[in-house]
Coordinates of C-alpha atoms and ligand atoms in Angstrom, one line a residue:
Chain A
X1 CA -92.5 10.0 14.2
X2 CA -90.6 7.3 12.2
X3 CA -91.2 6.7 8.6
X4 CA -91.4 3.0 9.3
X5 CA -91.5 1.5 12.8
X6 CA -91.2 -2.3 13.2
X7 CA -91.7 -3.8 16.6
X8 CA -90.9 -7.5 17.2
X9 CA -92.2 -8.6 13.9
X10 CA -92.3 -12.4 13.4
X11 CA -93.7 -14.6 10.7
X12 CA -94.0 -18.3 10.5
X13 CA -95.2 -20.0 7.3
X14 CA -96.9 -23.3 7.4
X15 CA -95.7 -25.5 4.6
X16 CA -97.6 -28.2 2.9
X17 CA -95.9 -30.9 4.9
X18 CA -97.3 -29.3 8.1
X19 CA -93.9 -28.0 9.0
X20 CA -93.5 -24.4 10.0
X21 CA -90.8 -22.2 8.7
X22 CA -89.8 -19.3 10.9
X23 CA -89.0 -16.8 8.2
X24 CA -88.8 -13.8 10.5
X25 CA -87.9 -13.8 14.2
X26 CA -88.8 -10.7 16.2
X27 CA -87.5 -8.0 13.9
X28 CA -87.4 -4.5 15.3
X29 CA -86.3 -1.5 13.2
X30 CA -86.9 2.2 13.1
X31 CA -86.4 4.0 9.8
X32 CA -86.3 7.8 9.9
X33 CA -87.9 10.1 7.5
X34 CA -85.6 11.3 4.8
X35 CA -83.2 8.4 5.1
X36 CA -82.2 5.8 2.6
X37 CA -82.2 2.5 4.3
X38 CA -80.8 -0.7 2.9
X39 CA -82.1 -4.1 3.9
X40 CA -79.3 -6.4 3.1
X41 CA -79.5 -10.2 3.3
X42 CA -78.9 -13.3 1.2
X43 CA -81.7 -15.1 -0.6
X44 CA -84.3 -16.5 1.8
X45 CA -83.2 -14.2 4.6
X46 CA -86.7 -12.9 5.2
X47 CA -86.5 -9.5 3.4
X48 CA -89.6 -10.0 1.2
X49 CA -91.5 -11.5 4.2
X50 CA -90.8 -8.3 6.2
X51 CA -91.9 -6.1 3.3
X52 CA -95.0 -8.1 2.5
X53 CA -96.0 -7.8 6.2
X54 CA -95.5 -4.0 6.0
X55 CA -97.7 -3.8 2.9
X56 CA -100.5 -5.8 4.4
X57 CA -100.1 -8.7 2.0
X58 CA -99.4 -11.3 4.8
X59 CA -100.3 -11.2 8.4
X60 CA -97.4 -11.2 10.9
X61 CA -97.5 -14.1 13.4
X62 CA -96.5 -11.6 16.1
X63 CA -95.4 -8.0 16.5
X64 CA -96.6 -4.8 15.1
X65 CA -95.5 -2.1 12.6
X66 CA -96.6 1.3 11.5
X67 CA -95.8 3.6 8.6
X68 CA -95.7 7.3 9.4
X69 CA -97.5 6.5 12.6
X70 CA -100.4 4.6 11.0
X71 CA -100.8 0.9 11.9
X72 CA -100.1 -1.4 8.9
X73 CA -103.4 -3.2 9.5
X74 CA -105.2 -0.3 8.0
X75 CA -105.2 0.5 4.2
X76 CA -104.6 4.1 5.3
X77 CA -101.0 3.2 6.2
X78 CA -100.4 2.7 2.5
X79 CA -101.5 6.2 1.4
X80 CA -98.1 7.7 1.6
X81 CA -96.2 4.7 0.3
X82 CA -94.9 3.6 -3.1
X83 CA -94.3 -0.2 -3.1
X84 CA -92.4 -2.1 -5.7
X85 CA -93.0 -5.9 -5.3
X86 CA -90.2 -8.4 -6.0
X87 CA -90.5 -9.5 -9.6
X88 CA -93.6 -7.4 -10.1
X89 CA -96.6 -8.2 -12.3
X90 CA -99.2 -5.8 -13.4
X91 CA -102.6 -6.3 -15.2
X92 CA -101.2 -7.3 -18.5
X93 CA -104.3 -6.4 -20.5
X94 CA -103.7 -2.7 -19.8
X95 CA -101.1 -0.4 -21.3
X96 CA -98.5 1.3 -19.1
X97 CA -100.3 4.6 -19.4
X98 CA -103.7 3.0 -18.5
X99 CA -102.1 1.2 -15.5
X100 CA -100.5 4.4 -14.2
X101 CA -103.7 6.3 -14.5
X102 CA -105.4 3.5 -12.6
X103 CA -102.8 3.8 -9.8
X104 CA -103.2 7.6 -9.8
X105 CA -106.9 7.1 -9.3
X106 CA -106.4 4.7 -6.4
X107 CA -104.4 7.4 -4.7
X108 CA -107.1 9.9 -5.3
X109 CA -105.1 12.0 -7.7
X110 CA -107.0 14.5 -9.8
X111 CA -107.2 13.5 -13.5
X112 CA -105.0 16.6 -14.4
X113 CA -102.4 15.8 -11.8
X114 CA -102.4 12.2 -12.8
X115 CA -102.0 13.0 -16.5
X116 CA -99.1 15.3 -15.9
X117 CA -97.3 12.8 -13.5
X118 CA -97.9 9.9 -15.9
X119 CA -96.1 11.8 -18.6
X120 CA -93.2 12.7 -16.2
X121 CA -92.6 9.2 -14.8
X122 CA -93.0 7.5 -18.2
X123 CA -90.3 9.8 -19.6
X124 CA -88.1 9.4 -16.6
X125 CA -88.2 5.6 -16.9
X126 CA -88.0 5.6 -20.7
X127 CA -91.4 4.1 -21.2
X128 CA -92.9 7.0 -23.1
X129 CA -92.5 5.3 -26.6
X130 CA -94.2 2.0 -25.7
X131 CA -96.8 3.6 -23.3
X132 CA -99.8 2.6 -25.4
X133 CA -98.6 -1.0 -25.8
X134 CA -100.2 -3.7 -23.6
X135 CA -98.1 -4.7 -20.7
X136 CA -98.2 -8.3 -21.8
X137 CA -95.9 -7.3 -24.7
X138 CA -93.2 -5.8 -22.3
X139 CA -89.8 -7.3 -21.5
X140 CA -88.9 -8.1 -17.9
X141 CA -86.8 -4.9 -17.6
X142 CA -89.7 -2.8 -19.0
X143 CA -92.1 -4.3 -16.4
X144 CA -89.5 -3.5 -13.7
X145 CA -89.3 0.0 -14.9
X146 CA -93.1 0.3 -15.0
X147 CA -93.0 -0.9 -11.4
X148 CA -90.7 2.0 -10.5
X149 CA -93.0 4.4 -12.4
X150 CA -96.1 3.3 -10.4
X151 CA -94.0 3.8 -7.2
X152 CA -93.2 7.4 -8.1
X153 CA -96.5 8.5 -9.7
X154 CA -98.1 9.9 -6.6
X155 CA -94.9 11.3 -5.1
X156 CA -95.3 9.6 -1.7
X157 CA -93.2 10.2 1.4
X158 CA -92.1 6.6 1.9
X159 CA -90.7 4.2 -0.8
X160 CA -90.6 0.5 0.0
X161 CA -88.8 -1.4 -2.8
X162 CA -88.2 -5.1 -2.9
X163 CA -85.0 -5.7 -4.9
X164 CA -85.5 -2.7 -7.1
X165 CA -82.4 -3.4 -9.2
X166 CA -83.2 -7.0 -10.1
X167 CA -84.0 -7.7 -13.7
X168 CA -82.3 -4.6 -14.9
X169 CA -79.3 -4.1 -17.2
X170 CA -76.4 -1.9 -16.0
X171 CA -78.1 1.2 -17.5
X172 CA -81.3 0.5 -15.7
X173 CA -79.4 -0.1 -12.4
X174 CA -77.6 3.2 -12.7
X175 CA -81.0 4.9 -13.4
X176 CA -82.5 3.3 -10.2
X177 CA -79.5 4.5 -8.2
X178 CA -79.9 8.0 -9.6
X179 CA -83.6 7.9 -8.7
X180 CA -82.9 6.9 -5.2
X181 CA -80.3 9.5 -4.7
X182 CA -82.7 12.1 -6.1
X183 CA -85.4 11.0 -3.6
X184 CA -82.7 11.3 -0.8
X185 CA -82.1 14.9 -1.9
X186 CA -85.8 15.6 -1.6
X187 CA -85.8 14.2 1.9
X188 CA -87.9 11.1 1.1
X189 CA -87.6 7.9 3.0
X190 CA -86.5 4.9 0.9
X191 CA -86.4 1.4 2.4
X192 CA -85.2 -1.2 -0.1
X193 CA -84.1 -4.8 0.1
X194 CA -81.1 -6.1 -1.8
X195 CA -78.5 -8.8 -1.7
X196 CA -76.0 -6.7 -3.5
X197 CA -73.6 -4.9 -1.2
X198 CA -72.4 -2.5 -3.7
X199 CA -75.9 -1.0 -4.0
X200 CA -75.9 -0.3 -0.3
X201 CA -72.5 1.2 -0.3
X202 CA -73.4 3.6 -3.1
X203 CA -76.7 5.0 -2.0
X204 CA -77.6 4.1 1.6
X205 CA -77.4 6.2 4.8
X206 CA -78.0 3.1 7.0
X207 CA -78.1 -0.6 6.5
X208 CA -79.6 -3.5 8.3
X209 CA -78.2 -7.0 7.7
X210 CA -80.6 -9.9 8.1
X211 CA -80.0 -13.6 7.7
X212 CA -82.4 -16.5 8.3
X213 CA -84.9 -14.2 9.9
X214 CA -82.5 -12.7 12.4
X215 CA -81.3 -9.1 12.4
X216 CA -77.5 -9.3 12.6
X217 CA -76.5 -5.6 12.5
X218 CA -77.9 -2.1 11.9
X219 CA -75.5 0.8 11.4
X220 CA -74.6 3.8 9.4
X221 CA -72.9 2.9 6.1
X222 CA -70.1 5.5 6.8
X223 CA -69.4 3.9 10.2
X224 CA -69.1 0.5 8.7
X225 CA -66.7 1.7 6.0
X226 CA -64.7 3.7 8.6
X227 CA -64.4 0.8 11.0
X228 CA -63.4 -1.3 8.1
X229 CA -60.2 0.8 7.6
X230 CA -57.3 -1.6 7.9
X231 CA -54.4 0.7 7.1
X232 CA -53.1 3.2 4.7
X233 CA -51.4 3.1 1.3
X234 CA -48.8 5.9 1.5
X235 CA -46.6 7.3 -1.2
X236 CA -43.7 9.2 0.2
X237 CA -40.6 10.9 -1.2
X238 CA -37.3 11.1 0.6
X239 CA -35.1 14.2 0.5
X240 CA -33.0 12.9 -2.4
X241 CA -36.2 12.5 -4.5
X242 CA -36.7 8.8 -4.1
X243 CA -40.3 7.8 -4.2
X244 CA -41.5 4.8 -2.2
X245 CA -44.9 3.2 -1.7
X246 CA -45.6 1.8 1.7
X247 CA -48.5 0.1 3.5
X248 CA -49.0 1.3 7.1
X249 CA -51.2 -0.5 9.5
X250 CA -54.0 1.5 11.2
X251 CA -52.4 1.3 14.6
X252 CA -49.0 2.3 13.3
X253 CA -50.1 5.5 11.6
X254 CA -49.1 7.9 14.5
X255 CA -45.7 6.4 14.9
X256 CA -45.2 6.3 11.1
X257 CA -46.1 10.0 10.8
X258 CA -43.6 10.9 13.5
X259 CA -41.0 8.8 11.7
X260 CA -41.6 10.7 8.5
X261 CA -41.0 14.0 10.2
X262 CA -37.8 12.7 11.7
X263 CA -36.6 11.3 8.4
X264 CA -37.8 14.4 6.5
X265 CA -39.9 12.3 4.2
X266 CA -42.5 14.2 2.1
X267 CA -45.8 12.5 2.0
X268 CA -47.3 12.8 -1.5
X269 CA -50.4 10.6 -1.1
X270 CA -52.1 8.8 1.7
X271 CA -55.2 6.6 1.1
X272 CA -57.1 4.4 3.5
X273 CA -57.2 0.8 2.5
X274 CA -60.5 -0.6 3.8
X275 CA -62.6 -3.8 3.9
X276 CA -65.6 -2.9 1.9
X277 CA -69.3 -3.6 2.6
X278 CA -69.0 -7.0 0.9
X279 CA -66.4 -8.2 3.4
X280 CA -68.4 -6.8 6.3
X281 CA -71.5 -8.6 5.0
X282 CA -69.8 -11.9 4.3
X283 CA -68.2 -11.9 7.7
X284 CA -71.5 -11.3 9.5
X285 CA -73.4 -13.9 7.5
X286 CA -70.7 -16.5 7.8
X287 CA -70.6 -16.2 11.6
Chain B
X1 CA -114.1 0.8 -6.0
X2 CA -115.3 2.3 -9.3
X3 CA -111.8 2.0 -10.7
X4 CA -111.7 -1.7 -9.8
X5 CA -115.1 -2.1 -11.6
X6 CA -113.7 -0.3 -14.6
X7 CA -110.6 -2.4 -14.7
X8 CA -112.6 -5.5 -14.4
X9 CA -114.8 -4.6 -17.3
X10 CA -111.8 -3.6 -19.4
X11 CA -110.1 -6.9 -18.6
X12 CA -113.1 -8.9 -19.8
X13 CA -113.5 -6.9 -23.0
X14 CA -109.8 -7.0 -23.7
X15 CA -109.8 -10.8 -23.3
X16 CA -112.4 -10.8 -26.1
X17 CA -115.0 -12.6 -24.0
X18 CA -117.7 -10.3 -25.2
X19 CA -116.7 -10.8 -28.8
X20 CA -117.0 -14.5 -28.2
X21 CA -120.5 -14.1 -26.9
X22 CA -121.5 -12.0 -29.8
X23 CA -120.3 -14.9 -32.0
X24 CA -122.6 -17.2 -30.0
X25 CA -125.4 -14.7 -30.3
X26 CA -125.5 -15.3 -34.1
X27 CA -127.4 -18.5 -33.1
X28 CA -130.4 -16.2 -32.4
X29 CA -130.7 -15.7 -36.2
X30 CA -131.5 -19.4 -36.5
X31 CA -134.0 -19.6 -33.7
X32 CA -137.1 -18.7 -35.8
X33 CA -136.2 -21.2 -38.5
X34 CA -135.3 -23.9 -35.9
X35 CA -138.5 -23.2 -34.1
X36 CA -140.5 -23.5 -37.3
X37 CA -139.5 -27.1 -37.5
X38 CA -141.7 -27.8 -34.5
X39 CA -144.6 -26.9 -36.9
X40 CA -146.9 -25.9 -34.1
X41 CA -146.3 -23.5 -31.3
X42 CA -143.5 -21.8 -33.2
X43 CA -143.6 -18.8 -30.9
X44 CA -143.5 -20.8 -27.7
X45 CA -140.6 -22.8 -29.0
X46 CA -138.8 -19.6 -30.1
X47 CA -139.2 -18.2 -26.6
X48 CA -138.0 -21.5 -25.0
X49 CA -135.0 -21.6 -27.2
X50 CA -134.1 -18.0 -26.6
X51 CA -134.4 -18.2 -22.9
X52 CA -132.3 -21.4 -22.8
X53 CA -129.6 -20.0 -25.0
X54 CA -129.4 -16.8 -22.8
X55 CA -129.4 -18.9 -19.6
X56 CA -126.6 -21.1 -21.0
X57 CA -124.4 -18.2 -22.0
X58 CA -124.9 -16.5 -18.7
X59 CA -124.2 -19.7 -16.8
X60 CA -120.9 -20.1 -18.7
X61 CA -119.9 -16.5 -18.0
X62 CA -120.8 -16.5 -14.3
X63 CA -119.0 -19.8 -13.6
X64 CA -115.9 -19.1 -15.6
X65 CA -115.5 -15.4 -15.0
X66 CA -116.5 -15.6 -11.4
X67 CA -114.2 -18.5 -10.6
X68 CA -111.2 -17.3 -12.5
X69 CA -111.1 -13.6 -11.8
X70 CA -109.8 -13.6 -8.2
X71 CA -107.8 -16.8 -8.9
X72 CA -106.1 -15.2 -11.9
X73 CA -105.2 -12.1 -9.8
X74 CA -103.5 -14.3 -7.2
X75 CA -102.0 -16.8 -9.7
X76 CA -100.4 -14.0 -11.8
X77 CA -99.5 -12.1 -8.7
X78 CA -101.4 -9.0 -9.7
X79 CA -102.6 -8.9 -6.1
X80 CA -99.2 -7.8 -4.9
X81 CA -99.3 -4.7 -6.9
X82 CA -103.0 -4.0 -6.4
X83 CA -103.8 -5.1 -2.8
X84 CA -100.9 -3.0 -1.7
X85 CA -102.5 0.2 -3.0
X86 CA -104.5 2.0 -0.3
X87 CA -107.7 0.0 -1.0
X88 CA -109.3 -2.4 1.5
X89 CA -109.5 -6.0 0.4
X90 CA -113.3 -5.9 0.7
X91 CA -113.5 -2.9 -1.7
X92 CA -111.3 -4.8 -4.1
X93 CA -113.5 -7.9 -3.8
X94 CA -116.7 -5.8 -4.2
X95 CA -115.2 -4.0 -7.2
X96 CA -114.5 -7.3 -8.8
X97 CA -118.1 -8.5 -8.0
X98 CA -119.8 -5.5 -9.3
X99 CA -117.6 -5.4 -12.4
X100 CA -118.6 -9.0 -13.2
X101 CA -122.3 -8.3 -12.3
X102 CA -122.3 -5.3 -14.6
X103 CA -120.8 -7.4 -17.4
X104 CA -123.5 -10.0 -17.0
X105 CA -126.2 -7.2 -17.1
X106 CA -124.6 -5.7 -20.3
X107 CA -124.4 -9.2 -21.9
X108 CA -127.9 -10.1 -20.8
X109 CA -129.3 -6.8 -22.2
X110 CA -127.6 -7.2 -25.6
X111 CA -128.7 -10.8 -25.8
X112 CA -132.2 -9.9 -24.7
X113 CA -132.5 -7.4 -27.6
X114 CA -131.4 -10.2 -30.0
X115 CA -133.8 -12.6 -28.4
X116 CA -136.7 -10.2 -28.5
X117 CA -136.1 -9.5 -32.2
X118 CA -136.0 -13.2 -33.0
X119 CA -139.2 -13.8 -31.1
X120 CA -140.9 -10.8 -32.7
X121 CA -139.9 -12.2 -36.1
X122 CA -141.4 -15.6 -35.1
X123 CA -144.6 -13.8 -34.0
X124 CA -144.9 -12.0 -37.3
X125 CA -144.3 -15.1 -39.4
X126 CA -146.4 -17.5 -37.3
X127 CA -149.0 -15.5 -35.3
X128 CA -149.6 -17.4 -32.1
X129 CA -153.0 -18.3 -30.6
X130 CA -152.2 -16.5 -27.4
X131 CA -150.6 -13.1 -27.4
X132 CA -147.0 -13.0 -26.2
X133 CA -146.6 -11.3 -22.7
X134 CA -143.6 -9.2 -23.5
X135 CA -143.5 -8.0 -19.9
X136 CA -143.3 -11.5 -18.5
X137 CA -140.6 -12.2 -21.0
X138 CA -138.5 -9.3 -19.9
X139 CA -139.1 -10.2 -16.3
X140 CA -137.9 -13.8 -17.0
X141 CA -134.7 -12.4 -18.5
X142 CA -134.2 -10.1 -15.6
X143 CA -134.6 -12.8 -13.0
X144 CA -132.3 -15.1 -14.9
X145 CA -129.7 -12.4 -14.8
X146 CA -130.1 -12.0 -11.1
X147 CA -129.8 -15.7 -10.7
X148 CA -126.4 -15.8 -12.4
X149 CA -125.2 -12.7 -10.6
X150 CA -125.9 -14.6 -7.4
X151 CA -123.9 -17.5 -8.8
X152 CA -121.0 -15.1 -9.4
X153 CA -121.1 -14.5 -5.7
X154 CA -120.8 -18.2 -5.0
X155 CA -117.8 -18.5 -7.3
X156 CA -116.1 -15.5 -5.7
X157 CA -116.7 -16.9 -2.2
X158 CA -115.2 -20.2 -3.2
X159 CA -112.2 -18.6 -4.9
X160 CA -111.3 -16.6 -1.7
X161 CA -110.5 -19.9 0.0
X162 CA -109.1 -21.9 -2.9
X163 CA -105.6 -21.9 -4.3
X164 CA -106.7 -23.3 -7.7
X165 CA -109.6 -22.7 -10.0
X166 CA -110.8 -26.3 -9.6
X167 CA -112.9 -25.7 -6.5
X168 CA -114.5 -22.5 -7.6
X169 CA -115.5 -23.8 -11.0
X170 CA -116.8 -27.2 -10.0
X171 CA -118.1 -25.9 -6.7
X172 CA -120.2 -23.3 -8.5
X173 CA -121.4 -25.8 -11.1
X174 CA -122.5 -28.2 -8.3
X175 CA -124.2 -25.4 -6.4
X176 CA -126.0 -24.5 -9.6
X177 CA -127.1 -28.1 -10.2
X178 CA -128.1 -28.7 -6.6
X179 CA -130.0 -25.4 -6.4
X180 CA -132.5 -26.6 -8.9
X181 CA -133.5 -29.6 -6.8
X182 CA -133.1 -28.6 -3.2
X183 CA -136.7 -27.6 -3.0
X184 CA -137.9 -31.0 -4.2
X185 CA -135.4 -32.9 -2.0
X186 CA -136.5 -30.9 1.0
X187 CA -140.1 -31.5 0.4
X188 CA -139.5 -35.2 -0.2
X189 CA -137.6 -35.8 3.0
X190 CA -140.2 -33.9 5.0
X191 CA -143.1 -35.8 3.6
X192 CA -144.8 -38.0 6.2
X193 CA -144.7 -40.8 3.8
X194 CA -140.9 -40.8 3.6
X195 CA -140.4 -40.8 7.4
X196 CA -139.4 -44.4 7.3
X197 CA -137.4 -44.4 4.1
X198 CA -135.2 -41.5 5.1
X199 CA -132.8 -41.7 8.1
X200 CA -133.0 -38.8 10.6
X201 CA -129.4 -38.0 9.8
X202 CA -130.1 -37.7 6.1
X203 CA -133.1 -35.6 6.9
X204 CA -131.2 -33.1 8.9
X205 CA -128.3 -33.1 6.4
X206 CA -130.8 -32.3 3.6
X207 CA -132.3 -29.6 5.8
X208 CA -128.9 -28.0 6.4
X209 CA -128.1 -28.1 2.7
X210 CA -131.5 -26.7 1.9
X211 CA -130.8 -23.6 3.9
X212 CA -127.1 -23.4 2.9
X213 CA -127.3 -23.9 -0.8
X214 CA -128.9 -21.2 -2.9
X215 CA -132.5 -21.9 -3.8
X216 CA -132.8 -20.7 -7.4
X217 CA -136.1 -22.2 -8.3
X218 CA -137.9 -18.9 -7.7
X219 CA -135.8 -17.1 -10.3
X220 CA -137.1 -19.3 -13.1
X221 CA -140.0 -17.5 -14.8
X222 CA -139.6 -19.3 -18.1
X223 CA -143.0 -21.0 -17.8
X224 CA -144.7 -17.6 -17.3
X225 CA -142.9 -16.2 -20.3
X226 CA -143.5 -19.1 -22.6
X227 CA -147.2 -19.6 -21.8
X228 CA -148.0 -16.0 -21.3
X229 CA -149.0 -16.3 -17.6
X230 CA -148.6 -13.2 -15.4
X231 CA -146.0 -13.9 -12.7
X232 CA -147.1 -13.5 -9.1
X233 CA -145.9 -10.1 -7.9
X234 CA -145.6 -11.3 -4.3
X235 CA -143.5 -14.2 -5.4
X236 CA -141.3 -11.8 -7.4
X237 CA -140.7 -9.6 -4.3
X238 CA -139.8 -12.6 -2.2
X239 CA -137.3 -13.8 -4.8
X240 CA -135.9 -10.3 -5.1
X241 CA -135.5 -10.1 -1.3
X242 CA -133.9 -13.6 -1.3
X243 CA -131.5 -12.4 -4.0
X244 CA -130.4 -9.4 -2.0
X245 CA -130.1 -11.2 1.3
X246 CA -128.3 -14.3 -0.1
X247 CA -125.9 -12.2 -2.2
X248 CA -125.1 -9.9 0.7
X249 CA -124.3 -12.9 2.9
X250 CA -122.2 -14.5 0.2
X251 CA -120.2 -11.2 -0.3
X252 CA -119.9 -10.6 3.4
X253 CA -118.5 -14.1 4.0
X254 CA -116.2 -13.7 0.9
X255 CA -114.9 -10.3 2.2
X256 CA -114.2 -11.8 5.6
X257 CA -112.3 -14.8 4.1
X258 CA -110.5 -12.7 1.6
X259 CA -109.3 -10.3 4.3
X260 CA -107.7 -13.2 6.1
X261 CA -106.1 -14.6 2.9
X262 CA -102.3 -14.6 2.7
X263 CA -100.9 -13.2 -0.5
X264 CA -97.8 -15.3 -1.2
Ligands
LIG301 N1 -95.3 -18.9 1.2 C1 -94.3 -19.5 1.9 N2 -94.4 -20.7 2.4 C2 -93.4 -21.3 3.1 N3 -92.2 -20.7 3.2 C3 -92.0 -19.5 2.7 C4 -93.0 -18.8 2.0 N4 -92.5 -17.7 1.6 C5 -91.2 -17.6 2.0 N5 -90.9 -18.7 2.7 C6 -89.6 -19.0 3.3 O1 -89.3 -17.9 4.2 C7 -87.9 -17.6 4.1 C8 -87.8 -16.1 3.8 O2 -88.2 -15.9 2.5 P1 -88.2 -14.4 1.9 O3 -88.7 -13.4 2.8 O4 -88.9 -14.5 0.5 O5 -86.6 -14.2 1.7 P2 -85.9 -13.0 0.9 O6 -86.8 -12.1 0.3 O7 -85.0 -12.4 1.9 O8 -85.1 -13.7 -0.2 C9 -87.3 -18.5 3.1 O9 -86.7 -19.6 3.8 C10 -88.5 -19.0 2.3 O10 -88.3 -20.3 1.9
LIG302 MG1 -87.1 -11.6 -1.6

């Protein structure tokens, strides 16, 4: 059973001028349990549209999807999900503590469990101090962190996060990455959208690239990085102790190695020089 | 659903709506003295003023809270974070409805106590010719509350299809204004005497509206309360049945429409 299974999902919006926008065109994706999956695409690619369909907020024009085997049409599908909306907003007349308790109740947590978890996640996201303040007094970053807190509170199996790093300062972004890596360690499934390639490179097992509603690629991050190897930066010392730095093309590596043996060069360091995720992404989207 | 009801009540209290009403309720203190200006029938006037004041406050609450509660959730994008919880849209809607209804009941109860005290005071100061029927008075307040709860249903139904608060607010006010006269209009167009004056189209349009719009005339027991006339128990039962049926239909339709609503 897949954590998230998407089959031919399409969505067209009707705009005010009676035009239709095809925001998503027949997307199919399988996301395994225990995997961190990056959903990478430029602004307007259809990432939020996909996620809103999964969360039952909008109705797909065609196609189907399920979460842990449960069709997304049923509220039951959301039982094992923590969802962070893009630029989230929460009842601003409640305090963070009250809101988290409310979320706990909606997930049928016992009051004791909820109280314990509320304390844990508030501490984790550094919201313990202001926990009794009304949310309407929070800064944007604090609201984003509260959004992550309400995702974590019931310790679900699947995390669906729409641009989790947006609106955060570098410290906050580092914290989010840490949280995602911790979830990975605990074999949870994380599906998050982003337009920042570096986020994908650092935390994801697999990545899908989407643009204008079309799926352009799905692959393991390590494969992409490996395929991206263009050559090697080599530091070698000759017999008389002269050190030289060379760039060797990928295809030339075997012959270069043979050559070093013949010439009795000692290789001190060899590092792959690769195109990074950003180059891969830009190339795909520009095509 | 109980959590949604709680949240709804908390929201209303935090927004200081209740405090605002309590400020308005100070007006009850002036009712006996205002009524005494009428010289005669001081108690009757006190009852009239009290009932009107309560009705007015409940009308304001039902229209504005009913019309803005869902609209605000969508406008401020709270729906994204809440509808995505494992709760069905209909539970969410019903939670909102019962929260608002409960708030109307609480407000009506508090205002009723204030009104009864004011009337009691008037009774003591200016003993009336006819004894006050306290039971009829309480019934009048009860049915007024039901009437405005039904109106909350109208407002919620309208906000499930509207993207602004304009339609729900003005739609509900229109429904309220029309509801007082549908009975008369219906009877007028169906009079044999008006057969020539009213075109068949108008007649059928009036009939459709008669069945579509809420008929709130039966909820008005003010005359009974003011003149101490026992209300007719059968009539009350019919009104109660009408309230339950009409509100259920409103909520059912609202749930269907809200379920199809796109959150974007
Ligand atoms: N409610 C809407 N009405 C019309 N068009 C929309 C609506 N929401 C999104 N779109 C369009 O659909 C496309 C995809 O949007 P979205 O899924 O939000 O992109 P992303 O999250 O990847 O930035 C965009 O072209 C956007 O303009
Ligand atoms: Mg987006």
